[in-house]
Amino acid sequence: PSLVDQNQLSLSKYGFQINDFDQLYQLLPIARGTTLLDATLDLCNGDFPSEKTRILRRQVAGYKTGNSYDFLSTETVKYKDAKSVLSSMTDVENAIAKCKVNGGYTGSQGEMVKYSFDDSLKFSNNSTTLSRAVLTQIDDSSGTRWLLAFFQVKDDLASHMYVVKAQKFTDLEIQRWKKVANLLAIRLSTYSPLEL
């Protein structure tokens, strides 16, 4: 249904688009990615009160056999107003701060899930959108993985990108994904709240 839903089509302009990838990739909404049934923000098991103010959501992922990334996704979310979308960014900062103090969080089975943030990552986009980049190593019972995430907002709309892999990101990869995040920022800069 999201292929013909007007709101979903409008949201699709601000995340990954099929022309961003080579022909071997598929770009599809993730399970329940066009609903509000799943969380938008999921970082270090944090508390995200802003989730209650979401109106629309679209999360898509790129898939390719032999891809070196475990997860490659963008998520575009419309909130009820600009104040709510700014609250979502505050929620991200609060979750990171708490996670740094605790070194991670305690999982449902009592296990410690460690997070190690790399604070050397700097990012500012080339548009007027507000942004935040995160690079962290996550160690849990299923193994080590690295998360590179870019959170960007404008007016009442958020556009986030998540890249996950088992190995540490190289400097060259980080620079490449920063360019992609800037492309998403340019797309987001064209958004008007009257559109949705």
PDB file of C-alpha atoms in Angstrom:
ATOM      1  CA  PRO A   1       0.000   0.000   0.000  1.00  0.00           C
ATOM      2  CA  SER A   2       2.881   2.424   0.642  1.00  0.00           C
ATOM      3  CA  LEU A   3       3.629   2.416  -3.087  1.00  0.00           C
ATOM      4  CA  VAL A   4       0.464   4.402  -3.763  1.00  0.00           C
ATOM      5  CA  ASP A   5      -0.189   6.165  -0.442  1.00  0.00           C
ATOM      6  CA  GLN A   6       0.294   9.897  -0.990  1.00  0.00           C
ATOM      7  CA  ASN A   7       1.862  10.561   2.422  1.00  0.00           C
ATOM      8  CA  GLN A   8       4.303   7.692   1.993  1.00  0.00           C
ATOM      9  CA  LEU A   9       5.221   8.943  -1.470  1.00  0.00           C
ATOM     10  CA  SER A  10       5.898  12.387  -0.010  1.00  0.00           C
ATOM     11  CA  LEU A  11       8.088  10.921   2.749  1.00  0.00           C
ATOM     12  CA  SER A  12       9.993   8.813   0.219  1.00  0.00           C
ATOM     13  CA  LYS A  13      11.576  11.955  -1.266  1.00  0.00           C
ATOM     14  CA  TYR A  14      13.707  12.554   1.840  1.00  0.00           C
ATOM     15  CA  GLY A  15      15.339   9.160   2.419  1.00  0.00           C
ATOM     16  CA  PHE A  16      17.224   6.712   0.236  1.00  0.00           C
ATOM     17  CA  GLN A  17      15.973   6.456  -3.331  1.00  0.00           C
ATOM     18  CA  ILE A  18      16.591   3.556  -5.691  1.00  0.00           C
ATOM     19  CA  ASN A  19      18.742   5.741  -7.972  1.00  0.00           C
ATOM     20  CA  ASP A  20      21.178   6.168  -5.056  1.00  0.00           C
ATOM     21  CA  PHE A  21      22.235   2.519  -5.468  1.00  0.00           C
ATOM     22  CA  ASP A  22      23.686   0.288  -8.149  1.00  0.00           C
ATOM     23  CA  GLN A  23      21.420  -2.120 -10.013  1.00  0.00           C
ATOM     24  CA  LEU A  24      22.171  -5.056  -7.703  1.00  0.00           C
ATOM     25  CA  TYR A  25      20.490  -3.396  -4.724  1.00  0.00           C
ATOM     26  CA  GLN A  26      16.874  -3.681  -3.698  1.00  0.00           C
ATOM     27  CA  LEU A  27      15.348  -0.811  -1.722  1.00  0.00           C
ATOM     28  CA  LEU A  28      12.273  -1.787   0.282  1.00  0.00           C
ATOM     29  CA  PRO A  29      10.346  -0.595   3.344  1.00  0.00           C
ATOM     30  CA  ILE A  30      11.319  -2.703   6.336  1.00  0.00           C
ATOM     31  CA  ALA A  31       8.644  -4.762   8.114  1.00  0.00           C
ATOM     32  CA  ARG A  32       6.179  -2.304   9.697  1.00  0.00           C
ATOM     33  CA  GLY A  33       8.436   0.507   8.457  1.00  0.00           C
ATOM     34  CA  THR A  34       5.488   2.492   7.129  1.00  0.00           C
ATOM     35  CA  THR A  35       3.639   2.350  10.463  1.00  0.00           C
ATOM     36  CA  LEU A  36       4.058   3.810  13.944  1.00  0.00           C
ATOM     37  CA  LEU A  37       4.052   0.330  15.495  1.00  0.00           C
ATOM     38  CA  ASP A  38       7.843   0.255  15.917  1.00  0.00           C
ATOM     39  CA  ALA A  39      10.114   2.813  17.513  1.00  0.00           C
ATOM     40  CA  THR A  40      11.955   5.386  15.459  1.00  0.00           C
ATOM     41  CA  LEU A  41      14.735   6.076  17.929  1.00  0.00           C
ATOM     42  CA  ASP A  42      16.524   3.041  19.329  1.00  0.00           C
ATOM     43  CA  LEU A  43      19.901   3.927  20.753  1.00  0.00           C
ATOM     44  CA  CYS A  44      21.364   2.263  23.840  1.00  0.00           C
ATOM     45  CA  ASN A  45      17.892   1.257  25.077  1.00  0.00           C
ATOM     46  CA  GLY A  46      17.208   4.936  25.811  1.00  0.00           C
ATOM     47  CA  ASP A  47      13.965   6.652  26.738  1.00  0.00           C
ATOM     48  CA  PHE A  48      12.447   8.637  23.862  1.00  0.00           C
ATOM     49  CA  PRO A  49       9.252  10.485  24.948  1.00  0.00           C
ATOM     50  CA  SER A  50       9.114  12.247  21.563  1.00  0.00           C
ATOM     51  CA  GLU A  51       7.999   8.953  19.983  1.00  0.00           C
ATOM     52  CA  LYS A  52       4.466   9.743  21.165  1.00  0.00           C
ATOM     53  CA  THR A  53       4.354  12.828  18.930  1.00  0.00           C
ATOM     54  CA  ARG A  54       5.046  11.049  15.624  1.00  0.00           C
ATOM     55  CA  ILE A  55       2.377  11.276  12.907  1.00  0.00           C
ATOM     56  CA  LEU A  56       3.927   9.466   9.909  1.00  0.00           C
ATOM     57  CA  ARG A  57       6.926   7.208   9.429  1.00  0.00           C
ATOM     58  CA  ARG A  58       8.770   5.591   6.519  1.00  0.00           C
ATOM     59  CA  GLN A  59      11.841   3.394   6.996  1.00  0.00           C
ATOM     60  CA  VAL A  60      13.482   1.743   4.006  1.00  0.00           C
ATOM     61  CA  ALA A  61      16.548  -0.493   3.771  1.00  0.00           C
ATOM     62  CA  GLY A  62      18.956  -1.309   0.977  1.00  0.00           C
ATOM     63  CA  TYR A  63      19.690  -4.998   0.371  1.00  0.00           C
ATOM     64  CA  LYS A  64      22.375  -6.583  -1.786  1.00  0.00           C
ATOM     65  CA  THR A  65      23.866 -10.069  -1.744  1.00  0.00           C
ATOM     66  CA  GLY A  66      27.435  -9.909  -0.514  1.00  0.00           C
ATOM     67  CA  ASN A  67      26.993  -6.415   0.878  1.00  0.00           C
ATOM     68  CA  SER A  68      29.543  -5.638   3.628  1.00  0.00           C
ATOM     69  CA  TYR A  69      26.896  -3.828   5.681  1.00  0.00           C
ATOM     70  CA  ASP A  70      24.557  -5.657   8.040  1.00  0.00           C
ATOM     71  CA  PHE A  71      21.999  -2.853   7.875  1.00  0.00           C
ATOM     72  CA  LEU A  72      21.684   0.145   5.571  1.00  0.00           C
ATOM     73  CA  SER A  73      18.592   2.271   6.130  1.00  0.00           C
ATOM     74  CA  THR A  74      16.976   5.680   6.138  1.00  0.00           C
ATOM     75  CA  GLU A  75      13.989   6.665   8.213  1.00  0.00           C
ATOM     76  CA  THR A  76      11.829   9.719   7.587  1.00  0.00           C
ATOM     77  CA  VAL A  77       9.392  10.768  10.299  1.00  0.00           C
ATOM     78  CA  LYS A  78       6.846  13.568  10.504  1.00  0.00           C
ATOM     79  CA  TYR A  79       6.140  14.829  14.017  1.00  0.00           C
ATOM     80  CA  LYS A  80       3.139  16.814  15.156  1.00  0.00           C
ATOM     81  CA  ASP A  81       5.146  20.073  15.178  1.00  0.00           C
ATOM     82  CA  ALA A  82       8.651  21.562  15.097  1.00  0.00           C
ATOM     83  CA  LYS A  83       8.910  21.547  18.894  1.00  0.00           C
ATOM     84  CA  SER A  84       8.349  17.788  18.902  1.00  0.00           C
ATOM     85  CA  VAL A  85      11.038  17.132  16.314  1.00  0.00           C
ATOM     86  CA  LEU A  86      13.514  19.182  18.369  1.00  0.00           C
ATOM     87  CA  SER A  87      12.513  17.122  21.402  1.00  0.00           C
ATOM     88  CA  SER A  88      13.485  14.008  19.465  1.00  0.00           C
ATOM     89  CA  MET A  89      17.008  15.404  19.043  1.00  0.00           C
ATOM     90  CA  THR A  90      17.137  16.174  22.769  1.00  0.00           C
ATOM     91  CA  ASP A  91      16.050  12.585  23.438  1.00  0.00           C
ATOM     92  CA  VAL A  92      18.978  11.335  21.320  1.00  0.00           C
ATOM     93  CA  GLU A  93      21.453  13.518  23.235  1.00  0.00           C
ATOM     94  CA  ASN A  94      20.046  12.379  26.588  1.00  0.00           C
ATOM     95  CA  ALA A  95      20.246   8.709  25.574  1.00  0.00           C
ATOM     96  CA  ILE A  96      23.876   9.132  24.486  1.00  0.00           C
ATOM     97  CA  ALA A  97      24.828  10.959  27.698  1.00  0.00           C
ATOM     98  CA  LYS A  98      23.228   8.285  29.893  1.00  0.00           C
ATOM     99  CA  CYS A  99      24.800   5.517  27.837  1.00  0.00           C
ATOM    100  CA  LYS A 100      28.268   7.046  28.178  1.00  0.00           C
ATOM    101  CA  VAL A 101      27.920   7.290  31.960  1.00  0.00           C
ATOM    102  CA  ASN A 102      26.736   3.668  32.227  1.00  0.00           C
ATOM    103  CA  GLY A 103      29.011   2.259  29.522  1.00  0.00           C
ATOM    104  CA  GLY A 104      25.954   0.719  27.879  1.00  0.00           C
ATOM    105  CA  TYR A 105      22.784  -0.773  29.322  1.00  0.00           C
ATOM    106  CA  THR A 106      21.527  -3.906  31.040  1.00  0.00           C
ATOM    107  CA  GLY A 107      19.619  -6.191  28.668  1.00  0.00           C
ATOM    108  CA  SER A 108      16.425  -8.131  29.373  1.00  0.00           C
ATOM    109  CA  GLN A 109      18.410 -11.198  30.515  1.00  0.00           C
ATOM    110  CA  GLY A 110      20.593  -9.156  32.869  1.00  0.00           C
ATOM    111  CA  GLU A 111      23.499  -9.044  30.416  1.00  0.00           C
ATOM    112  CA  MET A 112      25.524  -5.888  29.906  1.00  0.00           C
ATOM    113  CA  VAL A 113      25.328  -4.492  26.363  1.00  0.00           C
ATOM    114  CA  LYS A 114      28.382  -2.260  26.020  1.00  0.00           C
ATOM    115  CA  TYR A 115      28.461   0.921  23.952  1.00  0.00           C
ATOM    116  CA  SER A 116      31.725   2.749  23.182  1.00  0.00           C
ATOM    117  CA  PHE A 117      31.161   6.094  21.457  1.00  0.00           C
ATOM    118  CA  ASP A 118      33.770   7.676  19.217  1.00  0.00           C
ATOM    119  CA  ASP A 119      33.561  11.377  20.041  1.00  0.00           C
ATOM    120  CA  SER A 120      36.047  12.339  17.328  1.00  0.00           C
ATOM    121  CA  LEU A 121      33.320  12.116  14.659  1.00  0.00           C
ATOM    122  CA  LYS A 122      32.307  15.592  13.558  1.00  0.00           C
ATOM    123  CA  PHE A 123      29.565  16.357  11.071  1.00  0.00           C
ATOM    124  CA  SER A 124      27.822  19.470   9.867  1.00  0.00           C
ATOM    125  CA  ASN A 125      25.677  19.350   6.774  1.00  0.00           C
ATOM    126  CA  ASN A 126      25.744  21.780   3.887  1.00  0.00           C
ATOM    127  CA  SER A 127      22.158  22.939   4.373  1.00  0.00           C
ATOM    128  CA  THR A 128      20.117  24.652   7.055  1.00  0.00           C
ATOM    129  CA  THR A 129      18.966  21.441   8.767  1.00  0.00           C
ATOM    130  CA  LEU A 130      19.914  20.595  12.359  1.00  0.00           C
ATOM    131  CA  SER A 131      22.092  17.492  12.529  1.00  0.00           C
ATOM    132  CA  ARG A 132      23.913  15.036  14.804  1.00  0.00           C
ATOM    133  CA  ALA A 133      26.227  12.163  13.886  1.00  0.00           C
ATOM    134  CA  VAL A 134      26.927   9.105  16.038  1.00  0.00           C
ATOM    135  CA  LEU A 135      29.643   6.475  15.740  1.00  0.00           C
ATOM    136  CA  THR A 136      29.609   3.712  18.333  1.00  0.00           C
ATOM    137  CA  GLN A 137      30.835   0.196  18.901  1.00  0.00           C
ATOM    138  CA  ILE A 138      28.185  -2.145  20.295  1.00  0.00           C
ATOM    139  CA  ASP A 139      29.124  -5.386  22.040  1.00  0.00           C
ATOM    140  CA  ASP A 140      26.393  -7.821  23.005  1.00  0.00           C
ATOM    141  CA  SER A 141      25.837 -11.563  23.175  1.00  0.00           C
ATOM    142  CA  SER A 142      25.474 -11.793  19.386  1.00  0.00           C
ATOM    143  CA  GLY A 143      28.857 -10.165  18.775  1.00  0.00           C
ATOM    144  CA  THR A 144      30.446  -6.819  18.048  1.00  0.00           C
ATOM    145  CA  ARG A 145      28.987  -4.398  15.545  1.00  0.00           C
ATOM    146  CA  TRP A 146      29.538  -0.770  14.644  1.00  0.00           C
ATOM    147  CA  LEU A 147      26.802   1.814  14.129  1.00  0.00           C
ATOM    148  CA  LEU A 148      27.229   4.986  12.102  1.00  0.00           C
ATOM    149  CA  ALA A 149      24.098   7.134  12.315  1.00  0.00           C
ATOM    150  CA  PHE A 150      23.156  10.594  11.100  1.00  0.00           C
ATOM    151  CA  PHE A 151      20.154  12.347  12.661  1.00  0.00           C
ATOM    152  CA  GLN A 152      18.833  15.398  10.785  1.00  0.00           C
ATOM    153  CA  VAL A 153      15.702  17.497  11.265  1.00  0.00           C
ATOM    154  CA  LYS A 154      13.957  20.453   9.660  1.00  0.00           C
ATOM    155  CA  ASP A 155      10.654  21.999  10.765  1.00  0.00           C
ATOM    156  CA  ASP A 156       8.496  19.019  11.813  1.00  0.00           C
ATOM    157  CA  LEU A 157      10.351  16.384   9.751  1.00  0.00           C
ATOM    158  CA  ALA A 158      13.254  14.091  10.679  1.00  0.00           C
ATOM    159  CA  SER A 159      15.488  12.205   8.253  1.00  0.00           C
ATOM    160  CA  HIS A 160      17.848   9.663   9.803  1.00  0.00           C
ATOM    161  CA  MET A 161      20.391   7.281   8.269  1.00  0.00           C
ATOM    162  CA  TYR A 162      21.726   4.117   9.900  1.00  0.00           C
ATOM    163  CA  VAL A 163      24.688   2.047   8.701  1.00  0.00           C
ATOM    164  CA  VAL A 164      25.686  -1.068  10.666  1.00  0.00           C
ATOM    165  CA  LYS A 165      28.588  -3.442  10.051  1.00  0.00           C
ATOM    166  CA  ALA A 166      30.615  -6.040  11.938  1.00  0.00           C
ATOM    167  CA  GLN A 167      33.987  -4.343  11.374  1.00  0.00           C
ATOM    168  CA  LYS A 168      35.102  -0.887  12.349  1.00  0.00           C
ATOM    169  CA  PHE A 169      34.425   1.815   9.762  1.00  0.00           C
ATOM    170  CA  THR A 170      37.492   3.083   7.944  1.00  0.00           C
ATOM    171  CA  ASP A 171      38.122   6.823   7.658  1.00  0.00           C
ATOM    172  CA  LEU A 172      37.396   6.554   3.936  1.00  0.00           C
ATOM    173  CA  GLU A 173      34.016   4.904   4.613  1.00  0.00           C
ATOM    174  CA  ILE A 174      33.086   7.559   7.151  1.00  0.00           C
ATOM    175  CA  GLN A 175      33.889  10.326   4.667  1.00  0.00           C
ATOM    176  CA  ARG A 176      31.794   8.563   2.034  1.00  0.00           C
ATOM    177  CA  TRP A 177      28.792   8.232   4.352  1.00  0.00           C
ATOM    178  CA  LYS A 178      29.138  11.869   5.377  1.00  0.00           C
ATOM    179  CA  LYS A 179      28.669  12.782   1.712  1.00  0.00           C
ATOM    180  CA  VAL A 180      25.541  10.625   1.610  1.00  0.00           C
ATOM    181  CA  ALA A 181      24.258  12.332   4.775  1.00  0.00           C
ATOM    182  CA  ASN A 182      24.851  15.701   3.105  1.00  0.00           C
ATOM    183  CA  LEU A 183      22.819  14.559   0.104  1.00  0.00           C
ATOM    184  CA  LEU A 184      19.982  13.644   2.475  1.00  0.00           C
ATOM    185  CA  ALA A 185      20.344  17.060   4.133  1.00  0.00           C
ATOM    186  CA  ILE A 186      19.945  18.752   0.764  1.00  0.00           C
ATOM    187  CA  ARG A 187      16.777  16.757   0.148  1.00  0.00           C
ATOM    188  CA  LEU A 188      15.476  17.618   3.604  1.00  0.00           C
ATOM    189  CA  SER A 189      16.224  21.328   3.058  1.00  0.00           C
ATOM    190  CA  THR A 190      13.541  21.379   0.305  1.00  0.00           C
ATOM    191  CA  TYR A 191      10.821  20.199   2.713  1.00  0.00           C
ATOM    192  CA  SER A 192       7.875  22.434   3.556  1.00  0.00           C
ATOM    193  CA  PRO A 193       5.421  21.541   6.360  1.00  0.00           C
ATOM    194  CA  LEU A 194       2.576  22.355   3.936  1.00  0.00           C
ATOM    195  CA  GLU A 195       3.543  19.276   1.925  1.00  0.00           C
ATOM    196  CA  LEU A 196       2.271  16.703   4.433  1.00  0.00           C
TER     197      LEU A 196
END
